mmCIF file of C-alpha atoms and ligand atoms in Angstrom:
data_model
loop_
_atom_site.group_PDB
_atom_site.id
_atom_site.type_symbol
_atom_site.label_atom_id
_atom_site.label_comp_id
_atom_site.label_asym_id
_atom_site.label_seq_id
_atom_site.Cartn_x
_atom_site.Cartn_y
_atom_site.Cartn_z
ATOM 1 C CA MET A 644 210.240 253.600 143.358
ATOM 2 C CA ALA A 645 206.795 254.323 144.717
ATOM 3 C CA THR A 646 205.304 253.346 141.359
ATOM 4 C CA THR A 647 207.313 250.126 141.327
ATOM 5 C CA ASP A 648 206.069 249.324 144.820
ATOM 6 C CA ARG A 649 202.493 249.941 143.791
ATOM 7 C CA GLN A 650 202.882 247.711 140.732
ATOM 8 C CA ALA A 651 204.403 244.977 142.877
ATOM 9 C CA THR A 652 201.473 245.211 145.273
ATOM 10 C CA THR A 653 198.930 245.103 142.442
ATOM 11 C CA LEU A 654 200.673 242.085 140.965
ATOM 12 C CA ALA A 655 200.786 240.329 144.349
ATOM 13 C CA LEU A 656 197.076 241.038 144.816
ATOM 14 C CA ALA A 657 196.325 239.512 141.392
ATOM 15 C CA HIS A 658 198.260 236.366 142.273
ATOM 16 C CA ALA A 659 196.600 236.202 145.700
ATOM 17 C CA LEU A 660 193.141 236.474 144.120
ATOM 18 C CA SER A 661 193.858 233.646 141.700
ATOM 19 C CA ALA A 662 195.056 231.476 144.608
ATOM 20 C CA ALA A 663 191.791 232.321 146.373
ATOM 21 C CA GLU A 664 189.843 231.169 143.322
ATOM 22 C CA ARG A 665 191.324 227.724 143.986
ATOM 23 C CA GLY A 666 189.934 227.830 147.522
ATOM 24 C CA LEU A 667 193.168 228.893 149.216
ATOM 25 C CA ALA A 668 193.102 231.374 152.107
ATOM 26 C CA VAL A 669 195.709 234.122 151.785
ATOM 27 C CA ILE A 670 197.292 237.101 153.586
ATOM 28 C CA PRO A 671 199.508 239.872 152.193
ATOM 29 C CA LEU A 672 203.244 239.475 152.835
ATOM 30 C CA SER A 673 206.045 242.008 152.873
ATOM 31 C CA ARG A 674 209.373 241.645 151.037
ATOM 32 C CA THR A 675 210.718 239.877 154.130
ATOM 33 C CA LYS A 676 208.060 237.139 153.747
ATOM 34 C CA LEU A 677 206.443 238.255 157.019
ATOM 35 C CA PRO A 678 202.766 239.292 157.258
ATOM 36 C CA ALA A 679 202.519 242.800 155.801
ATOM 37 C CA LEU A 680 199.842 243.991 158.221
ATOM 38 C CA ARG A 681 201.096 245.025 161.615
ATOM 39 C CA SER A 682 199.363 243.823 164.752
ATOM 40 C CA PRO A 683 196.679 246.235 165.981
ATOM 41 C CA HIS A 684 197.700 245.155 169.477
ATOM 42 C CA ARG A 685 201.381 246.087 169.194
ATOM 43 C CA ASP A 686 200.952 249.174 171.396
ATOM 44 C CA ASP A 687 198.627 247.607 173.938
ATOM 45 C CA PRO A 688 200.013 248.157 177.439
ATOM 46 C CA ASP A 689 199.356 244.538 178.387
ATOM 47 C CA PRO A 690 199.254 241.573 176.074
ATOM 48 C CA VAL A 691 195.671 240.614 175.298
ATOM 49 C CA ARG A 692 194.690 237.462 177.162
ATOM 50 C CA PRO A 693 193.818 235.134 175.639
ATOM 51 C CA PRO A 694 195.692 236.390 172.565
ATOM 52 C CA CYS A 695 193.428 237.981 169.959
ATOM 53 C CA HIS A 696 193.255 236.015 166.706
ATOM 54 C CA GLY A 697 191.091 238.558 164.940
ATOM 55 C CA GLU A 698 188.121 238.666 167.291
ATOM 56 C CA CYS A 699 188.656 242.449 167.553
ATOM 57 C CA GLY A 700 187.589 242.745 163.909
ATOM 58 C CA ARG A 701 190.774 244.456 162.701
ATOM 59 C CA PHE A 702 193.535 243.140 160.415
ATOM 60 C CA GLY A 703 197.030 242.257 161.597
ATOM 61 C CA HIS A 704 196.757 238.814 163.180
ATOM 62 C CA GLY A 705 199.140 237.096 160.815
ATOM 63 C CA VAL A 706 197.917 233.839 159.356
ATOM 64 C CA TYR A 707 194.686 234.130 161.370
ATOM 65 C CA ASP A 708 193.624 236.878 158.936
ATOM 66 C CA ALA A 709 193.862 234.470 155.995
ATOM 67 C CA SER A 710 190.775 234.324 153.803
ATOM 68 C CA PRO A 711 189.681 233.057 150.381
ATOM 69 C CA ASP A 712 187.114 235.892 150.145
ATOM 70 C CA PRO A 713 188.075 238.318 147.326
ATOM 71 C CA ALA A 714 186.521 241.342 149.067
ATOM 72 C CA ARG A 715 188.452 240.672 152.250
ATOM 73 C CA ILE A 716 191.669 240.027 150.304
ATOM 74 C CA ARG A 717 191.285 243.358 148.471
ATOM 75 C CA ALA A 718 190.669 245.107 151.802
ATOM 76 C CA MET A 719 193.771 243.521 153.331
ATOM 77 C CA PHE A 720 195.951 244.549 150.392
ATOM 78 C CA ALA A 721 194.474 248.063 150.480
ATOM 79 C CA ALA A 722 195.605 248.248 154.115
ATOM 80 C CA ALA A 723 199.058 246.879 153.209
ATOM 81 C CA PRO A 724 200.393 249.178 150.475
ATOM 82 C CA ARG A 725 203.903 247.757 150.797
ATOM 83 C CA ALA A 726 202.908 244.127 150.301
ATOM 84 C CA THR A 727 204.790 242.444 147.461
ATOM 85 C CA GLY A 728 203.652 238.908 148.051
ATOM 86 C CA TYR A 729 201.105 236.730 149.739
ATOM 87 C CA GLY A 730 201.078 233.807 152.110
ATOM 88 C CA ILE A 731 198.807 230.778 151.786
ATOM 89 C CA ALA A 732 197.506 229.408 155.078
ATOM 90 C CA CYS A 733 198.089 225.674 155.589
ATOM 91 C CA GLY A 734 195.737 223.221 157.261
ATOM 92 C CA LEU A 735 192.473 224.914 156.276
ATOM 93 C CA PRO A 736 189.538 223.463 154.305
ATOM 94 C CA PRO A 737 189.000 222.543 151.537
ATOM 95 C CA HIS A 738 192.584 221.445 150.740
ATOM 96 C CA HIS A 739 194.026 221.138 154.279
ATOM 97 C CA LEU A 740 197.296 222.162 152.672
ATOM 98 C CA ILE A 741 200.561 220.636 153.877
ATOM 99 C CA GLY A 742 203.757 222.270 152.604
ATOM 100 C CA ILE A 743 206.911 220.192 152.235
ATOM 101 C CA ASP A 744 209.666 222.819 152.215
ATOM 102 C CA LEU A 745 212.830 221.443 150.644
ATOM 103 C CA ASP A 746 215.723 223.724 151.452
ATOM 104 C CA THR A 747 219.115 223.881 149.777
ATOM 105 C CA LYS A 748 221.061 225.995 152.233
ATOM 106 C CA ASN A 749 224.273 224.760 153.863
ATOM 107 C CA GLY A 750 224.750 222.298 151.029
ATOM 108 C CA THR A 751 221.976 219.957 152.223
ATOM 109 C CA ASP A 752 220.371 217.938 149.454
ATOM 110 C CA SER A 753 216.895 217.788 150.935
ATOM 111 C CA SER A 754 215.390 216.447 147.688
ATOM 112 C CA ALA A 755 217.675 213.420 147.927
ATOM 113 C CA ALA A 756 216.735 213.067 151.607
ATOM 114 C CA LEU A 757 213.044 213.026 150.656
ATOM 115 C CA ARG A 758 213.668 210.400 147.944
ATOM 116 C CA GLU A 759 215.472 208.291 150.528
ATOM 117 C CA LEU A 760 212.549 208.602 152.977
ATOM 118 C CA ALA A 761 210.191 207.620 150.167
ATOM 119 C CA LEU A 762 212.213 204.486 149.409
ATOM 120 C CA ARG A 763 212.510 203.510 153.056
ATOM 121 C CA HIS A 764 208.840 204.094 153.877
ATOM 122 C CA LEU A 765 207.461 202.894 150.538
ATOM 123 C CA PHE A 766 205.642 205.946 149.282
ATOM 124 C CA THR A 767 205.845 207.949 146.067
ATOM 125 C CA ILE A 768 205.468 211.690 145.830
ATOM 126 C CA PRO A 769 202.439 212.290 143.602
ATOM 127 C CA ALA A 770 202.325 214.854 140.803
ATOM 128 C CA THR A 771 201.388 218.060 142.561
ATOM 129 C CA VAL A 772 201.983 221.801 142.700
ATOM 130 C CA VAL A 773 205.683 222.632 143.126
ATOM 131 C CA VAL A 774 206.817 226.174 143.900
ATOM 132 C CA LEU A 775 210.426 227.167 143.191
ATOM 133 C CA THR A 776 211.958 229.513 145.768
ATOM 134 C CA PRO A 777 214.514 232.227 144.876
ATOM 135 C CA SER A 778 217.223 230.389 146.836
ATOM 136 C CA GLY A 779 216.852 227.220 144.748
ATOM 137 C CA GLY A 780 214.554 225.402 147.179
ATOM 138 C CA ARG A 781 211.198 223.830 146.398
ATOM 139 C CA HIS A 782 207.821 223.712 148.103
ATOM 140 C CA LEU A 783 205.650 220.662 147.444
ATOM 141 C CA TRP A 784 201.954 221.234 148.077
ATOM 142 C CA LEU A 785 200.022 218.283 149.431
ATOM 143 C CA SER A 786 196.514 217.936 150.712
ATOM 144 C CA GLY A 787 195.809 216.350 154.098
ATOM 145 C CA PRO A 788 192.700 214.596 155.391
ATOM 146 C CA PRO A 789 190.221 216.946 157.107
ATOM 147 C CA ASP A 790 190.324 215.233 160.491
ATOM 148 C CA VAL A 791 194.086 215.338 161.036
ATOM 149 C CA VAL A 792 196.151 218.231 162.372
ATOM 150 C CA VAL A 793 199.646 218.234 160.876
ATOM 151 C CA PRO A 794 201.990 220.308 163.049
ATOM 152 C CA ASN A 795 204.736 222.582 161.744
ATOM 153 C CA SER A 796 208.211 221.155 162.086
ATOM 154 C CA ALA A 797 211.729 222.054 161.010
ATOM 155 C CA GLY A 798 214.291 219.408 160.137
ATOM 156 C CA ARG A 799 212.401 216.648 161.942
ATOM 157 C CA LEU A 800 212.064 214.381 158.899
ATOM 158 C CA ALA A 801 215.574 215.095 157.623
ATOM 159 C CA PRO A 802 217.958 218.063 157.549
ATOM 160 C CA GLY A 803 216.621 220.745 155.219
ATOM 161 C CA ILE A 804 213.028 219.445 155.186
ATOM 162 C CA ASP A 805 210.570 221.728 156.950
ATOM 163 C CA ILE A 806 206.863 221.030 157.219
ATOM 164 C CA ARG A 807 204.242 223.773 157.045
ATOM 165 C CA GLY A 808 201.048 222.577 158.664
ATOM 166 C CA ALA A 809 198.279 224.007 160.825
ATOM 167 C CA GLY A 810 199.036 227.616 161.769
ATOM 168 C CA GLY A 811 201.773 227.892 159.153
ATOM 169 C CA TYR A 812 201.797 229.474 155.713
ATOM 170 C CA LEU A 813 203.564 229.086 152.381
ATOM 171 C CA VAL A 814 204.824 231.990 150.270
ATOM 172 C CA GLY A 815 202.583 231.881 147.193
ATOM 173 C CA PRO A 816 203.851 231.679 143.606
ATOM 174 C CA GLY A 817 204.187 235.143 142.065
ATOM 175 C CA SER A 818 205.331 236.671 145.375
ATOM 176 C CA ARG A 819 208.306 239.014 145.248
ATOM 177 C CA THR A 820 210.707 239.037 148.186
ATOM 178 C CA GLU A 821 214.022 240.728 148.841
ATOM 179 C CA HIS A 822 215.746 237.589 147.524
ATOM 180 C CA GLY A 823 213.694 237.190 144.347
ATOM 181 C CA THR A 824 210.407 235.848 143.056
ATOM 182 C CA TYR A 825 208.608 232.599 143.907
ATOM 183 C CA THR A 826 207.309 230.785 140.818
ATOM 184 C CA ALA A 827 205.307 227.647 140.098
ATOM 185 C CA ALA A 828 207.493 224.926 138.566
ATOM 186 C CA PRO A 829 206.735 224.469 134.858
ATOM 187 C CA GLY A 830 203.764 222.200 134.300
ATOM 188 C CA THR A 831 202.579 222.153 137.911
ATOM 189 C CA ALA A 832 200.662 225.443 138.260
ATOM 190 C CA HIS A 833 197.384 223.945 137.008
ATOM 191 C CA LEU A 834 197.516 220.899 139.318
ATOM 192 C CA ALA A 835 195.456 220.548 142.475
ATOM 193 C CA PRO A 836 197.395 219.749 145.652
ATOM 194 C CA ALA A 837 197.644 215.943 145.594
ATOM 195 C CA ALA A 838 196.619 213.824 148.581
ATOM 196 C CA CYS A 839 199.502 213.249 150.980
ATOM 197 C CA PRO A 840 200.539 209.568 150.827
ATOM 198 C CA PRO A 841 199.486 207.855 154.112
ATOM 199 C CA ALA A 842 203.024 206.629 154.834
ATOM 200 C CA LEU A 843 204.348 210.174 154.537
ATOM 201 C CA LEU A 844 201.451 211.564 156.560
ATOM 202 C CA ARG A 845 202.352 209.273 159.467
ATOM 203 C CA LEU A 846 205.910 210.634 159.414
ATOM 204 C CA LEU A 847 204.458 214.132 159.748
ATOM 205 C CA LEU A 848 202.354 213.361 162.798
ATOM 206 C CA PRO A 849 203.660 213.534 166.375
ATOM 207 C CA PRO A 850 205.431 210.291 167.311
ATOM 208 C CA PRO A 851 204.057 208.167 170.125
ATOM 209 C CA ARG A 852 205.595 208.593 173.549
ATOM 210 C CA ALA A 853 209.210 207.471 173.872
ATOM 211 C CA HIS A 854 208.114 204.435 175.862
ATOM 212 C CA HIS A 855 206.854 202.067 173.205
ATOM 213 C CA PRO A 856 204.492 199.320 174.204
ATOM 214 C CA THR A 857 205.995 195.912 173.652
ATOM 215 C CA PRO A 858 204.799 194.562 170.316
ATOM 216 C CA ALA A 859 205.272 190.999 171.563
ATOM 217 C CA SER A 860 201.547 190.374 171.422
ATOM 218 C CA ALA A 861 198.851 192.181 169.531
ATOM 219 C CA GLY A 862 197.083 192.588 172.867
ATOM 220 C CA GLY A 863 200.005 194.450 174.433
ATOM 221 C CA HIS A 864 200.498 196.525 171.320
ATOM 222 C CA GLY A 865 196.806 197.326 171.140
ATOM 223 C CA GLN A 866 196.828 198.395 174.783
ATOM 224 C CA GLY A 867 199.751 200.726 174.023
ATOM 225 C CA LEU A 868 197.783 202.346 171.200
ATOM 226 C CA VAL A 869 194.774 202.791 173.490
ATOM 227 C CA GLN A 870 197.014 204.421 176.129
ATOM 228 C CA PHE A 871 198.430 206.691 173.432
ATOM 229 C CA VAL A 872 194.901 207.931 172.654
ATOM 230 C CA LEU A 873 193.995 208.266 176.348
ATOM 231 C CA ALA A 874 197.016 210.525 176.946
ATOM 232 C CA ALA A 875 195.874 213.034 174.281
ATOM 233 C CA HIS A 876 195.409 216.656 175.242
ATOM 234 C CA GLU A 877 192.731 218.789 173.654
ATOM 235 C CA GLY A 878 193.926 219.825 170.203
ATOM 236 C CA GLN A 879 195.720 216.548 169.513
ATOM 237 C CA ARG A 880 192.899 214.105 170.227
ATOM 238 C CA ASN A 881 191.933 213.506 166.611
ATOM 239 C CA THR A 882 195.552 213.394 165.479
ATOM 240 C CA ARG A 883 196.485 210.804 168.109
ATOM 241 C CA LEU A 884 193.387 208.744 167.445
ATOM 242 C CA PHE A 885 194.105 208.806 163.712
ATOM 243 C CA TRP A 886 197.736 207.813 164.254
ATOM 244 C CA ALA A 887 196.849 204.959 166.602
ATOM 245 C CA ALA A 888 194.122 203.697 164.283
ATOM 246 C CA CYS A 889 196.531 203.710 161.304
ATOM 247 C CA ARG A 890 199.013 201.660 163.291
ATOM 248 C CA ALA A 891 196.302 199.244 164.386
ATOM 249 C CA TYR A 892 195.083 198.702 160.808
ATOM 250 C CA GLU A 893 198.628 198.300 159.521
ATOM 251 C CA ASP A 894 199.327 195.724 162.200
ATOM 252 C CA GLY A 895 196.163 193.801 161.378
ATOM 253 C CA ILE A 896 194.398 194.532 164.675
ATOM 254 C CA GLY A 897 192.306 197.472 163.428
ATOM 255 C CA PRO A 898 188.863 195.834 163.480
ATOM 256 C CA ALA A 899 189.554 194.153 166.848
ATOM 257 C CA LEU A 900 190.787 197.374 168.423
ATOM 258 C CA ALA A 901 188.278 199.837 166.938
ATOM 259 C CA ASP A 902 185.828 199.721 169.864
ATOM 260 C CA ALA A 903 188.600 200.133 172.456
ATOM 261 C CA LEU A 904 189.946 203.119 170.513
ATOM 262 C CA VAL A 905 186.472 204.676 170.395
ATOM 263 C CA GLU A 906 186.122 204.165 174.175
ATOM 264 C CA ALA A 907 189.483 205.859 174.735
ATOM 265 C CA ALA A 908 188.539 208.717 172.418
ATOM 266 C CA LEU A 909 185.241 209.239 174.296
ATOM 267 C CA ASP A 910 187.322 209.443 177.457
ATOM 268 C CA THR A 911 189.340 212.323 176.004
ATOM 269 C CA GLY A 912 186.159 214.199 175.115
ATOM 270 C CA LEU A 913 185.640 213.341 171.446
ATOM 271 C CA SER A 914 182.142 212.410 170.380
ATOM 272 C CA GLU A 915 181.483 208.859 169.248
ATOM 273 C CA ARG A 916 180.603 210.143 165.781
ATOM 274 C CA GLU A 917 183.924 212.019 165.481
ATOM 275 C CA ALA A 918 185.876 209.042 166.792
ATOM 276 C CA ARG A 919 184.246 206.548 164.418
ATOM 277 C CA ALA A 920 184.742 208.927 161.465
ATOM 278 C CA THR A 921 188.442 209.312 162.293
ATOM 279 C CA ILE A 922 188.935 205.554 162.636
ATOM 280 C CA ALA A 923 187.079 204.968 159.364
ATOM 281 C CA SER A 924 189.345 207.474 157.665
ATOM 282 C CA ALA A 925 192.423 205.695 159.088
ATOM 283 C CA ALA A 926 191.070 202.401 157.771
ATOM 284 C CA ARG A 927 190.541 203.864 154.302
ATOM 285 C CA MET A 928 193.977 205.480 154.231
ATOM 286 C CA THR A 929 195.692 202.238 155.108
ATOM 287 C CA GLY A 930 193.749 200.394 152.431
ATOM 288 C CA HIS A 931 191.188 198.688 154.655
ATOM 289 C CA ARG A 932 187.447 198.771 154.739
ATOM 290 C CA PRO A 933 186.179 200.701 157.762
HETATM 291 ZN ZN1 ZN B 97 192.774 241.610 167.504
#
């Protein structure tokens, strides 16, 4: 048994290192798909404030430990002799990975739900890496733009569709868990994560506030988008600005509204350079010239 465990760990390490060669940041996982390294702060009398995300220099901070550096990956696996798999951190450069987790439990046909979303919102799922899960589910790997934070969500798009974004991780192909092994779907292992279609990306971003501005006039609508940016908290400023700018370009008021959006973004603490870069990226993604 011990030998089997060691072989499983060695195999998981090999798979993790080849993921790292593709620029992906990884952590060792246990058979339960949870991070294999325990928190060094688990016995602290008081929770560390603010919570430690690895500043202490030790391992055991979950996805915050993730790294594409082979030496660090080897060190993590050496400290996790019971690891049988690895997790791939989402949302990090260079791929800014977004995982579309299509579940099959409770009889939901999440693949059909995704096809339906694609028809309704006019996007196609590009050829990309697909990982088959032991329970018959699928993970689609997509790549997001660098200036957008995609949050994790469960069942928000449709029942059975979970999104792994910033702060989340995907179980990597080759991982062994108590339910079986994760494998790359035939013919997809060599692919790079394909760019997330803009129409799908917008579905993944936080919706605007429940109170929608009246779209009666472009002016009123534009003002609503500006308010949406102004109401951004730190951590969602770029995401909100990107979302608002996409809407503006789609609605044909992008160029007219760009300066007002920049003003609003400056108000929330973004730099003008950041704001203009985000708006330019929204213009490109909606098929316009910045
Ligand atoms: Zn720490």
